[in-house]
CSV table of C-alpha atoms in Angstrom, one decimal:
chain,number,residue,atom,x,y,z
A,101,GLY,CA,-129.9,-8.9,34.6
A,102,ILE,CA,-132.2,-7.7,37.4
A,103,MET,CA,-133.8,-11.1,37.7
A,104,VAL,CA,-130.4,-12.8,38.0
A,105,PHE,CA,-129.3,-10.3,40.6
A,106,VAL,CA,-132.5,-10.7,42.6
A,107,LEU,CA,-132.3,-14.5,42.6
A,108,GLY,CA,-128.6,-14.4,43.6
A,109,LEU,CA,-129.4,-11.9,46.4
A,110,ALA,CA,-132.2,-14.1,47.7
A,111,THR,CA,-129.9,-17.1,47.7
A,112,VAL,CA,-127.2,-15.3,49.6
A,113,LEU,CA,-129.6,-13.8,52.1
A,114,LEU,CA,-131.3,-17.1,52.8
A,115,ASN,CA,-128.2,-19.3,52.6
A,116,ASN,CA,-125.0,-17.4,53.4
A,117,VAL,CA,-123.1,-20.4,54.8
A,118,TRP,CA,-119.3,-20.3,54.8
A,119,LEU,CA,-118.5,-23.7,56.2
A,120,TYR,CA,-116.3,-26.4,54.6
A,121,ASP,CA,-119.4,-28.3,53.6
A,122,TRP,CA,-121.5,-28.9,50.5
A,123,LYS,CA,-123.7,-25.9,51.4
A,124,ILE,CA,-120.9,-23.5,50.5
A,125,SER,CA,-121.5,-24.3,46.8
A,126,VAL,CA,-125.0,-22.8,47.1
A,127,THR,CA,-123.5,-19.7,48.6
A,128,ILE,CA,-120.9,-19.4,45.9
A,129,LEU,CA,-123.5,-19.9,43.2
A,130,GLY,CA,-125.5,-17.1,44.8
A,131,TRP,CA,-122.6,-14.7,44.9
A,132,LEU,CA,-121.7,-15.6,41.3
A,133,SER,CA,-125.4,-14.8,40.3
A,134,ILE,CA,-125.1,-11.4,42.0
A,135,ILE,CA,-121.9,-10.6,40.1
A,136,LYS,CA,-123.4,-11.8,36.8
A,137,GLY,CA,-126.6,-9.8,37.4
A,138,LEU,CA,-124.7,-6.6,38.2
A,139,ALA,CA,-122.5,-7.1,35.1
A,140,LEU,CA,-125.6,-7.6,33.0
A,141,ILE,CA,-127.2,-4.5,34.5
A,142,PHE,CA,-124.2,-2.1,34.2
A,143,MET,CA,-122.2,-3.5,31.3
A,144,PRO,CA,-124.7,-5.4,29.0
A,145,ARG,CA,-122.8,-4.8,25.8
A,146,LYS,CA,-119.5,-6.0,27.2
A,147,VAL,CA,-121.2,-9.1,28.7
A,148,MET,CA,-122.9,-9.9,25.4
A,149,LYS,CA,-119.6,-9.5,23.5
A,150,LEU,CA,-118.0,-12.0,25.9
A,151,TYR,CA,-120.9,-14.4,25.4
A,152,GLU,CA,-120.6,-14.2,21.7
A,153,LYS,CA,-116.9,-14.8,21.8
A,154,SER,CA,-117.3,-17.8,24.1
A,155,ILE,CA,-120.0,-19.4,21.9
A,156,LYS,CA,-117.6,-19.4,18.9
A,157,ASP,CA,-115.4,-21.9,20.7
A,158,LYS,CA,-117.8,-24.9,20.9
A,159,GLU,CA,-115.3,-27.4,22.3
A,160,TRP,CA,-115.6,-26.3,25.9
A,161,ILE,CA,-119.5,-26.2,25.9
A,162,SER,CA,-119.8,-30.0,26.2
A,163,TYR,CA,-117.4,-30.0,29.2
A,164,ALA,CA,-119.3,-27.1,30.8
A,165,ILE,CA,-122.6,-29.0,30.4
A,166,LEU,CA,-121.1,-32.0,32.1
A,167,VAL,CA,-119.8,-29.9,35.0
A,168,VAL,CA,-123.2,-28.2,35.4
A,169,PHE,CA,-125.0,-31.5,35.3
A,170,PHE,CA,-122.9,-33.1,38.0
A,171,ILE,CA,-123.1,-30.0,40.2
A,172,GLY,CA,-126.9,-30.2,39.8
A,173,LEU,CA,-126.8,-33.9,40.7
A,174,MET,CA,-124.7,-33.2,43.8
A,175,LEU,CA,-127.0,-30.4,45.0
A,176,ALA,CA,-130.1,-32.5,44.3
A,177,TYR,CA,-128.6,-35.4,46.3
A,178,PHE,CA,-127.6,-33.4,49.3
A,179,GLY,CA,-130.8,-31.3,49.2
A,180,PHE,CA,-133.1,-34.3,49.2
A,181,THR,CA,-131.1,-36.4,51.6
A,182,GLY,CA,-130.2,-33.6,54.0
A,183,LYS,CA,-126.7,-35.0,54.6
């Protein structure tokens, strides 16, 4: 939890951009990491129960993997091309 929080905090501190651009996705991911880290630090049992409940429904996992993959492709493209 602490590591997720620290990584999210570093992302937000280094890249807190709120423009209608691809860079806002990095900021949003940073804020989501901060929220997840805080939840893991202060409510670890509730978060683990939520994870266990979500793993039982395996149908959405393949869709989530595709979404994360395409977000990663988008961030890699924009990060390396600088557009």
